[in-house]
Coordinates of C-alpha atoms in Angstrom, one line a residue:
M1 CA -25.9 28.1 1.7
A2 CA -26.8 31.4 0.1
T3 CA -26.6 34.4 2.3
V4 CA -28.2 37.0 -0.1
A5 CA -31.1 36.9 -2.5
A6 CA -30.4 35.0 -5.7
P7 CA -30.0 37.2 -8.8
S8 CA -32.9 37.2 -11.2
A9 CA -30.7 36.6 -14.2
A10 CA -29.3 33.2 -15.1
A11 CA -26.0 32.5 -13.3
N12 CA -23.8 32.9 -16.4
P13 CA -20.4 34.6 -16.2
P14 CA -20.2 38.2 -17.3
P15 CA -19.6 38.5 -21.1
A16 CA -16.1 39.9 -20.5
Q17 CA -15.1 36.7 -18.8
A18 CA -17.1 34.1 -20.6
G19 CA -15.0 31.4 -22.1
V20 CA -11.7 32.8 -20.8
S21 CA -8.9 30.7 -22.3
G22 CA -7.7 28.0 -20.0
T23 CA -10.7 27.9 -17.7
V24 CA -13.2 25.1 -17.0
D25 CA -16.0 27.2 -18.5
A26 CA -14.2 27.5 -21.8
K27 CA -13.7 23.8 -22.0
G28 CA -17.3 23.0 -21.3
G29 CA -18.0 19.3 -21.3
A30 CA -14.8 18.4 -23.2
T31 CA -12.6 15.8 -21.7
S32 CA -8.8 16.1 -21.5
P33 CA -6.3 13.9 -23.4
K34 CA -4.2 11.3 -21.6
A35 CA -3.9 12.1 -17.9
P36 CA -0.4 12.8 -16.5
Q37 CA 0.6 10.8 -13.5
M38 CA 0.2 12.8 -10.3
T39 CA 3.3 13.2 -8.1
R40 CA 4.5 14.6 -4.8
D41 CA 6.8 17.6 -4.8
N42 CA 9.8 15.3 -5.1
G43 CA 8.5 13.9 -8.3
A44 CA 7.6 10.5 -6.9
P45 CA 4.3 9.2 -8.2
I46 CA 1.1 9.2 -6.1
G47 CA -0.9 6.0 -5.6
D48 CA -4.1 7.5 -4.1
N49 CA -5.2 11.2 -3.8
R50 CA -8.6 10.7 -2.1
N51 CA -7.9 8.3 0.8
S52 CA -5.6 8.7 3.7
L53 CA -3.4 5.9 5.0
A54 CA -5.3 4.6 8.0
A55 CA -4.9 1.7 10.4
G56 CA -7.9 -0.4 9.3
D57 CA -11.4 0.6 8.3
T58 CA -12.1 2.5 11.5
G59 CA -8.5 3.1 12.6
P60 CA -6.7 6.4 13.0
V61 CA -4.8 8.1 10.1
L62 CA -1.1 7.5 10.2
L63 CA 1.6 10.2 10.3
E64 CA 3.6 8.2 7.8
D65 CA 1.1 9.1 5.1
I66 CA 3.6 11.5 3.5
T67 CA 1.2 12.4 0.6
L68 CA -1.4 13.6 3.1
I69 CA 1.2 15.5 5.2
E70 CA 2.8 17.2 2.2
K71 CA -0.6 18.1 0.7
L72 CA -1.8 19.7 3.9
A73 CA 1.4 21.5 4.7
R74 CA 1.7 22.9 1.2
F75 CA -1.9 24.1 1.5
D76 CA -1.2 25.7 4.9
R77 CA 1.6 27.7 3.2
E78 CA -0.2 29.2 0.2
R79 CA 0.1 32.5 2.1
V80 CA 3.7 33.6 2.4
P81 CA 5.4 33.0 5.8
E82 CA 8.6 34.4 7.1
R83 CA 11.9 32.7 6.5
V84 CA 14.4 31.2 9.0
V85 CA 18.1 30.3 8.6
H86 CA 19.8 26.9 8.8
A87 CA 23.0 25.4 10.4
R88 CA 26.5 25.1 9.0
G89 CA 27.1 22.7 6.1
T90 CA 29.2 21.9 3.0
G91 CA 27.8 20.4 -0.2
A92 CA 29.1 18.7 -3.4
H93 CA 27.7 17.2 -6.6
G94 CA 28.4 13.7 -7.7
V95 CA 27.1 10.4 -9.1
F96 CA 25.9 7.2 -7.7
R97 CA 26.3 3.9 -9.5
A98 CA 24.5 0.8 -8.6
T99 CA 26.7 -2.3 -8.2
A100 CA 23.9 -4.8 -7.5
D101 CA 20.5 -5.6 -9.0
L102 CA 18.0 -5.3 -6.1
S103 CA 14.9 -5.7 -8.3
D104 CA 14.1 -8.9 -6.4
I105 CA 13.5 -7.0 -3.2
T106 CA 12.6 -3.4 -4.3
T107 CA 11.0 -1.6 -7.2
A108 CA 13.2 1.4 -6.5
S109 CA 14.4 2.2 -10.0
L110 CA 18.0 3.3 -9.0
F111 CA 18.7 -0.3 -8.0
A112 CA 17.0 -1.9 -11.0
Q113 CA 20.2 -2.9 -12.7
R114 CA 23.9 -3.1 -12.2
G115 CA 25.8 -0.1 -13.5
K116 CA 22.8 2.3 -13.5
E117 CA 23.9 5.8 -12.6
T118 CA 22.0 8.4 -10.7
P119 CA 23.1 12.1 -10.1
V120 CA 23.4 13.1 -6.4
F121 CA 23.9 16.1 -4.2
V122 CA 25.4 15.5 -0.8
R123 CA 25.4 17.9 2.1
F124 CA 27.7 17.4 5.1
S125 CA 27.0 19.4 8.2
T126 CA 27.3 19.8 12.0
V127 CA 24.1 19.1 13.9
I128 CA 24.0 21.4 16.9
H129 CA 26.4 24.3 16.3
P130 CA 25.3 27.4 14.4
S131 CA 26.2 28.4 10.9
G132 CA 29.2 30.6 11.9
S133 CA 30.8 28.1 14.2
P134 CA 34.3 26.5 13.8
E135 CA 34.3 23.1 12.1
G136 CA 36.4 21.5 14.7
L137 CA 33.7 21.5 17.4
R138 CA 32.5 18.1 18.7
D139 CA 29.2 17.1 17.2
P140 CA 27.4 14.4 15.3
H141 CA 28.0 15.2 11.6
G142 CA 25.2 15.1 9.1
F143 CA 25.6 13.0 5.9
A144 CA 22.6 13.7 3.7
V145 CA 22.4 12.4 0.1
K146 CA 19.8 13.5 -2.5
F147 CA 19.4 11.0 -5.3
Y148 CA 17.8 12.5 -8.4
T149 CA 16.2 9.2 -9.6
D150 CA 14.0 8.7 -12.6
Q151 CA 11.1 8.1 -10.2
G152 CA 11.6 11.3 -8.2
N153 CA 14.1 12.4 -5.5
W154 CA 15.1 10.0 -2.7
D155 CA 16.8 11.6 0.3
L156 CA 18.8 9.4 2.5
V157 CA 19.2 11.7 5.5
G158 CA 21.6 10.5 8.3
N159 CA 24.9 11.2 10.0
N160 CA 28.3 9.7 10.5
L161 CA 27.2 7.8 13.6
P162 CA 25.0 4.7 13.2
I163 CA 22.5 5.5 16.0
F164 CA 20.8 8.5 17.6
F165 CA 20.3 10.0 21.1
I166 CA 16.5 9.4 21.4
R167 CA 14.1 6.9 20.0
D168 CA 10.8 8.9 19.9
A169 CA 10.4 12.1 17.9
I170 CA 8.2 13.6 20.7
Q171 CA 11.4 14.2 22.6
F172 CA 13.3 15.9 19.8
P173 CA 12.4 19.5 20.6
D174 CA 13.4 19.0 24.2
M175 CA 16.7 17.4 23.3
I176 CA 17.6 20.2 20.9
H177 CA 16.7 22.8 23.5
S178 CA 19.0 21.2 26.0
L179 CA 21.9 21.1 23.5
K180 CA 21.4 24.7 22.1
P181 CA 22.3 27.9 24.0
S182 CA 20.4 28.8 27.2
P183 CA 17.6 31.2 26.5
V184 CA 18.9 33.2 29.5
T185 CA 22.6 33.3 29.0
N186 CA 22.7 32.4 25.2
K187 CA 25.5 30.0 25.9
Q188 CA 25.7 26.2 25.4
D189 CA 26.0 24.6 28.9
P190 CA 26.9 21.0 29.8
N191 CA 24.7 21.5 32.9
R192 CA 21.7 21.6 30.6
L193 CA 22.5 18.8 28.2
F194 CA 23.6 16.4 30.9
E195 CA 20.5 17.1 33.0
F196 CA 18.4 16.1 30.0
F197 CA 20.5 13.0 29.3
S198 CA 20.4 12.0 33.0
G199 CA 16.7 11.3 32.4
T200 CA 17.3 9.7 29.0
P201 CA 19.3 6.5 29.6
E202 CA 18.8 5.3 26.0
A203 CA 21.2 8.2 24.9
T204 CA 24.2 6.4 26.5
N205 CA 25.0 4.6 23.3
M206 CA 25.0 7.8 21.2
L207 CA 27.0 9.6 23.9
V208 CA 29.9 7.2 23.9
H209 CA 30.0 7.5 20.1
V210 CA 29.9 11.3 19.9
Y211 CA 32.3 11.8 22.8
S212 CA 34.8 9.4 21.1
N213 CA 37.0 10.7 18.4
L214 CA 34.2 10.0 15.9
G215 CA 32.7 13.3 17.1
T216 CA 35.6 15.2 15.6
P217 CA 36.3 13.7 12.1
A218 CA 39.5 14.7 10.4
S219 CA 37.6 15.5 7.2
Y220 CA 34.2 14.9 5.6
R221 CA 36.0 12.5 3.1
T222 CA 37.2 10.3 6.0
M223 CA 34.0 9.6 7.7
D224 CA 31.3 6.9 7.1
G225 CA 27.6 7.7 6.8
N226 CA 24.5 6.0 8.1
G227 CA 20.8 6.2 7.3
V228 CA 20.4 5.3 11.0
H229 CA 16.8 4.2 10.7
A230 CA 15.3 1.0 9.3
F231 CA 13.4 1.3 6.0
K232 CA 10.9 -1.0 4.3
L233 CA 11.8 -2.2 0.8
V234 CA 8.8 -3.3 -1.3
G235 CA 9.2 -5.7 -4.3
K236 CA 7.1 -6.1 -7.4
D237 CA 5.1 -8.9 -5.8
G238 CA 4.3 -6.6 -2.8
K239 CA 6.5 -8.5 -0.4
T240 CA 8.4 -6.4 2.0
I241 CA 11.8 -6.7 3.7
F242 CA 13.5 -4.2 6.1
A243 CA 16.8 -2.5 5.5
K244 CA 19.4 -0.2 7.0
F245 CA 21.9 1.7 4.8
R246 CA 25.5 2.7 5.5
W247 CA 28.2 4.6 3.5
I248 CA 31.7 3.2 3.8
S249 CA 34.5 5.7 3.0
H250 CA 37.1 4.6 0.4
Q251 CA 39.4 7.0 2.1
G252 CA 39.1 5.2 5.4
V253 CA 37.8 6.6 8.7
K254 CA 40.2 9.2 10.2
N255 CA 39.4 11.4 13.2
L256 CA 41.1 14.0 15.4
D257 CA 41.5 13.8 19.1
G258 CA 40.0 16.7 21.2
D259 CA 43.2 18.7 21.5
T260 CA 43.9 18.5 17.8
A261 CA 40.3 19.4 16.8
N262 CA 40.4 22.5 19.0
K263 CA 43.5 23.7 17.1
A264 CA 42.1 22.9 13.6
P265 CA 41.6 25.8 11.2
F266 CA 38.2 27.4 11.3
N267 CA 37.0 25.9 7.9
H268 CA 39.2 22.8 7.9
L269 CA 36.4 20.4 6.8
T270 CA 35.2 22.5 4.0
D271 CA 38.6 23.5 2.8
D272 CA 39.7 19.8 2.7
L273 CA 36.6 18.7 0.7
Y274 CA 36.8 21.6 -1.8
G275 CA 40.5 21.3 -2.1
E276 CA 40.6 17.6 -2.9
I277 CA 37.8 17.8 -5.4
A278 CA 39.6 20.7 -7.1
K279 CA 42.8 18.6 -7.4
G280 CA 40.8 15.8 -9.0
N281 CA 41.0 13.6 -5.9
F282 CA 37.3 12.8 -6.0
P283 CA 36.2 11.2 -2.7
S284 CA 34.0 8.1 -2.9
W285 CA 32.0 5.8 -0.7
D286 CA 30.4 2.3 -0.9
L287 CA 26.7 2.0 -0.2
M288 CA 26.1 -1.0 2.0
V289 CA 22.8 -2.5 3.1
Q290 CA 21.6 -4.8 5.8
T291 CA 18.3 -6.6 5.2
Q292 CA 16.1 -8.6 7.6
T293 CA 12.6 -10.1 7.2
A294 CA 10.0 -9.4 9.8
E295 CA 10.5 -12.9 11.2
E296 CA 14.2 -12.3 11.5
L297 CA 13.7 -9.0 13.2
A298 CA 11.4 -10.6 15.8
K299 CA 14.3 -12.8 17.0
L300 CA 16.5 -9.8 17.9
P301 CA 16.9 -9.3 21.7
Y302 CA 16.0 -5.6 21.3
N303 CA 13.4 -3.6 19.4
P304 CA 14.6 -3.6 15.8
F305 CA 13.0 -0.2 15.1
D306 CA 14.8 1.5 18.0
D307 CA 17.2 4.0 16.4
T308 CA 19.4 4.0 19.5
K309 CA 20.5 0.5 18.4
E310 CA 22.5 -0.9 15.6
W311 CA 21.6 -4.3 14.0
L312 CA 24.8 -5.9 15.4
G313 CA 25.7 -9.2 13.8
V314 CA 23.5 -8.6 10.7
P315 CA 25.8 -8.8 7.6
F316 CA 26.2 -5.9 5.1
R317 CA 26.4 -6.2 1.4
K318 CA 27.6 -3.7 -1.1
I319 CA 24.9 -2.3 -3.5
G320 CA 26.5 0.8 -5.0
E321 CA 29.3 3.4 -5.1
M322 CA 29.1 7.2 -4.9
T323 CA 31.7 9.7 -6.1
L324 CA 31.7 13.4 -5.4
N325 CA 33.2 15.3 -8.4
K326 CA 32.0 18.9 -8.4
V327 CA 32.0 21.8 -6.1
P328 CA 28.7 23.9 -6.2
E329 CA 29.1 27.0 -8.4
N330 CA 27.3 29.1 -5.6
F331 CA 27.3 28.2 -2.0
F332 CA 23.9 29.8 -1.1
R333 CA 22.0 28.6 -4.1
F334 CA 23.1 25.0 -3.7
T335 CA 24.5 24.1 -0.3
E336 CA 22.5 26.6 1.8
Q337 CA 19.2 26.1 -0.1
S338 CA 19.5 22.4 -0.4
A339 CA 16.5 20.9 1.5
F340 CA 16.6 17.2 2.6
A341 CA 13.7 15.3 4.1
P342 CA 13.2 11.6 5.0
A343 CA 9.7 11.9 3.5
N344 CA 11.3 12.3 0.0
L345 CA 11.0 8.6 -0.7
V346 CA 10.5 6.8 -4.0
P347 CA 8.4 3.7 -5.0
G348 CA 9.9 0.6 -3.5
I349 CA 11.3 2.4 -0.4
E350 CA 8.9 3.1 2.5
P351 CA 9.1 4.0 6.2
S352 CA 9.5 1.5 9.0
P353 CA 7.7 1.8 12.3
D354 CA 10.8 3.5 13.8
R355 CA 9.2 6.2 16.1
M356 CA 12.0 8.7 15.4
L357 CA 11.7 8.2 11.6
Q358 CA 7.9 8.6 11.8
G359 CA 8.2 12.0 13.3
R360 CA 11.0 13.1 10.9
L361 CA 8.7 12.3 8.0
F362 CA 6.8 15.4 9.0
S363 CA 9.2 17.6 10.8
Y364 CA 12.0 17.8 8.2
S365 CA 9.8 18.7 5.3
D366 CA 7.8 21.1 7.4
T367 CA 11.1 22.8 8.5
Q368 CA 12.2 23.3 4.9
R369 CA 8.9 24.7 3.9
Y370 CA 9.2 27.2 6.7
R371 CA 12.9 27.9 6.3
I372 CA 12.9 28.4 2.5
G373 CA 9.3 28.5 1.6
A374 CA 6.4 26.5 0.2
N375 CA 8.1 26.2 -3.2
V376 CA 11.4 24.9 -1.8
M377 CA 11.3 21.9 -4.2
D378 CA 11.3 24.3 -7.2
L379 CA 14.8 25.5 -6.5
P380 CA 17.4 23.9 -8.9
V381 CA 19.2 22.0 -6.2
N382 CA 16.0 20.4 -4.9
R383 CA 14.1 20.1 -8.2
P384 CA 13.4 16.5 -9.3
R385 CA 14.7 15.5 -12.7
V386 CA 11.2 14.3 -13.6
D387 CA 7.9 16.2 -14.3
V388 CA 6.1 17.2 -11.1
V389 CA 2.3 17.1 -11.4
N390 CA 0.0 18.2 -8.5
N391 CA -2.4 20.9 -7.4
Y392 CA -0.1 22.8 -5.0
Q393 CA 0.0 26.6 -5.7
D394 CA 1.2 30.0 -4.7
G395 CA 3.3 30.6 -1.5
Q396 CA 6.7 32.1 -1.1
L397 CA 9.0 32.3 -4.2
D398 CA 6.3 30.9 -6.5
H399 CA 7.6 31.2 -10.1
A400 CA 5.3 28.8 -11.9
T401 CA 4.5 29.5 -15.5
G402 CA 1.5 28.7 -17.6
K403 CA -2.2 29.0 -17.1
I404 CA -3.8 26.3 -14.9
D405 CA -7.5 26.8 -14.0
V406 CA -8.2 23.3 -12.7
N407 CA -6.2 23.2 -9.4
Y408 CA -8.4 20.5 -7.9
F409 CA -8.9 16.8 -8.1
P410 CA -10.9 15.0 -9.5
S411 CA -11.8 16.8 -12.8
V412 CA -13.1 15.5 -16.1
T413 CA -11.9 18.6 -18.0
A414 CA -8.2 18.4 -16.9
K415 CA -7.6 14.9 -15.7
K416 CA -4.7 13.9 -13.6
A417 CA -4.0 10.2 -13.0
V418 CA -3.0 8.1 -10.0
D419 CA -1.7 4.6 -10.2
P420 CA -2.5 2.1 -7.4
R421 CA 0.9 0.4 -8.0
F422 CA 2.4 3.4 -6.2
A423 CA 0.2 3.2 -3.2
P424 CA 2.0 2.3 0.1
A425 CA 2.3 -1.4 0.7
P426 CA -0.6 -2.7 2.9
H427 CA 0.4 -4.1 6.3
R428 CA -1.6 -5.5 9.2
I429 CA -1.7 -3.7 12.5
D430 CA -3.0 -5.5 15.6
A431 CA -2.2 -3.3 18.6
I432 CA -3.6 -1.1 21.4
V433 CA -3.4 2.6 20.6
Q434 CA -1.7 4.2 23.5
T435 CA 1.2 6.5 24.6
A436 CA 3.8 4.1 26.1
P437 CA 7.5 3.4 25.8
I438 CA 8.8 0.4 23.9
S439 CA 9.0 -2.8 25.9
R440 CA 12.6 -3.7 25.2
T441 CA 14.8 -0.7 26.0
E442 CA 18.3 -2.2 26.7
P443 CA 19.9 1.3 26.9
F444 CA 23.4 0.2 27.9
D445 CA 24.4 -3.0 26.1
Q446 CA 25.6 -1.6 22.8
A447 CA 27.3 1.4 24.5
G448 CA 29.4 -1.1 26.4
A449 CA 30.2 -3.2 23.3
F450 CA 31.3 0.0 21.5
Y451 CA 33.6 1.0 24.4
R452 CA 35.2 -2.5 24.6
A453 CA 35.9 -2.4 20.9
L454 CA 37.9 0.8 21.1
K455 CA 41.7 0.8 21.1
P456 CA 43.3 1.8 24.5
A457 CA 44.2 5.3 23.3
D458 CA 40.6 5.8 22.0
K459 CA 39.2 4.7 25.3
A460 CA 41.4 7.2 27.1
D461 CA 40.3 10.0 24.7
L462 CA 36.6 9.1 25.3
V463 CA 37.0 9.3 29.1
K464 CA 38.9 12.6 28.7
N465 CA 36.3 14.1 26.4
L466 CA 33.4 13.1 28.6
A467 CA 35.1 14.3 31.8
G468 CA 35.9 17.7 30.1
D469 CA 32.1 18.5 29.9
L470 CA 30.9 16.6 33.0
N471 CA 33.4 18.5 35.1
V472 CA 31.5 21.7 34.2
V473 CA 28.3 20.3 35.6
T474 CA 27.6 21.7 39.1
S475 CA 24.8 19.2 40.0
L476 CA 26.3 16.2 41.9
R477 CA 23.1 14.3 41.2
T478 CA 23.4 14.7 37.5
K479 CA 27.1 13.7 37.5
V480 CA 26.3 10.6 39.6
I481 CA 23.5 9.5 37.3
M482 CA 25.5 10.0 34.2
V483 CA 28.5 8.1 35.6
S484 CA 26.1 5.3 36.7
Y485 CA 24.8 5.0 33.1
F486 CA 28.3 4.6 31.7
A487 CA 29.2 2.2 34.5
Q488 CA 26.2 0.0 33.5
A489 CA 27.5 0.1 29.9
D490 CA 31.0 -1.0 31.0
R491 CA 32.5 -1.2 34.5
D492 CA 35.9 0.0 33.4
L493 CA 34.4 3.0 31.6
G494 CA 32.3 3.9 34.7
T495 CA 35.3 3.5 37.1
R496 CA 37.6 5.6 35.0
L497 CA 35.0 8.3 34.3
G498 CA 34.0 8.4 38.0
Q499 CA 37.6 9.0 39.1
A500 CA 38.0 11.7 36.4
V501 CA 35.0 13.7 37.6
N502 CA 35.5 13.0 41.4
V503 CA 32.2 11.0 41.8
P504 CA 32.5 8.5 44.7
A505 CA 32.0 4.9 43.7
S506 CA 29.6 4.3 46.5
E507 CA 27.3 7.0 45.1
V508 CA 27.5 5.4 41.7
E509 CA 26.5 2.0 43.1
K510 CA 23.6 3.6 45.0
A511 CA 22.4 5.2 41.7
I512 CA 22.6 1.9 39.9
A513 CA 20.5 0.2 42.5
E514 CA 17.9 3.0 42.5
Y515 CA 17.8 2.8 38.7
N516 CA 17.2 -0.9 38.6
A517 CA 14.6 -0.7 41.4
S518 CA 12.5 2.0 39.6
L519 CA 13.3 1.3 36.0
D520 CA 9.7 1.5 34.7
A521 CA 8.9 4.7 36.6
R522 CA 12.2 6.3 35.7
Y523 CA 11.9 5.6 31.9
A524 CA 8.3 6.8 31.9
G525 CA 9.5 10.1 33.3
K526 CA 7.5 9.8 36.5

């Protein structure tokens, strides 16, 4: 590999550098003392640092290998990138207390015993609207919880609604583009978002939720939270079970109708949360979990890893309580710089095959590294409460201290350890690798069930809210298709909405017939 003539002298370092303190050369053949356990940036221990998570001996590497993705993304950012801002949100400190011992189904330490307490930081937010927007605007509302556990940080990143618009992360950039302002007019436009959703029937369930009064909560204290996705819990014996998490507000769920939300003060959600904490009225939530074995999930009439669906009929049980008791001392340093990512998992909690979650494992962490910088996890609000041991270096805002010459693995002079106990749980995959939609889509069933469970006044508000935006749409085709989706969810909903937006019932019936006749082609986007 040499490109020039070799020097005649022996390849020893110059005298001025020989034996520099802290270098491999100075240590010679010496071995290091007990090796510290290697971790990811969130402090969670690493089980293998030389082999990627792959589907079989010859299979492809999986995107859910969060150690691999983090390692490569951090390496890619060792040279400083530019920074980008983030959306509107409000945060608070608090504590989580386990009320159940889950050591029989997961090795996650925060659930190891009843009464165990774990510090948390919670960030509530709007999803679509920009940082300077009024808080009364209709939107899904983010509900992200960072647990500072003694095995590293666990981020349960979800929202106040139990499902999402799409089921595959490959559609996420397109969906967000449709919901954000037009690149031509710089205005949000119902024509854009409903054109997108007219080709995305699985979004019907989320649309009836967000256009209900759940889309305009009265306060952050009076909304529930959901992890949305299924996760895999791994026990000491290596056995796995699947779980979904939900936060239930002790303050009850209270929402505003559209008219009241439009008149709400600009900062009403933040003012309410800060004000109640200042009074000592600390808001609290129960953490609930649904669990299902793989065999039980196989009996469900829909794909259990489809995040446009709830696990309806699967019981919840309480496993903990969370209380928020402190307002951040500085908004920017804590709330704005807090960085949440579903890839921040801890031993005993792993990803499920949920296609949306699989993409979020990469995209959220990558967004935070771009937005704040490669050393985002060094900031006080994001820093784990355990030692972080890895070979990541440099990048934006690096303020590491100490002299570290051995920034590679393996090494005999400065050992770092990995423990196979923390490797991802093995699971068998027997499938054809292809790009194809899931086989059981059922895009309308749960949307109809949600509508039928609403009170009469809430049904009327849902129709009014939907009609308000659909009446802005100029494309009759888009309006007809959207009404046909809601009609397939529930006939009463479709009839009332069709009348509200002046779509003839005959056109709706024709659209339903065309949809059913070309279901496969339509879903595949052909």
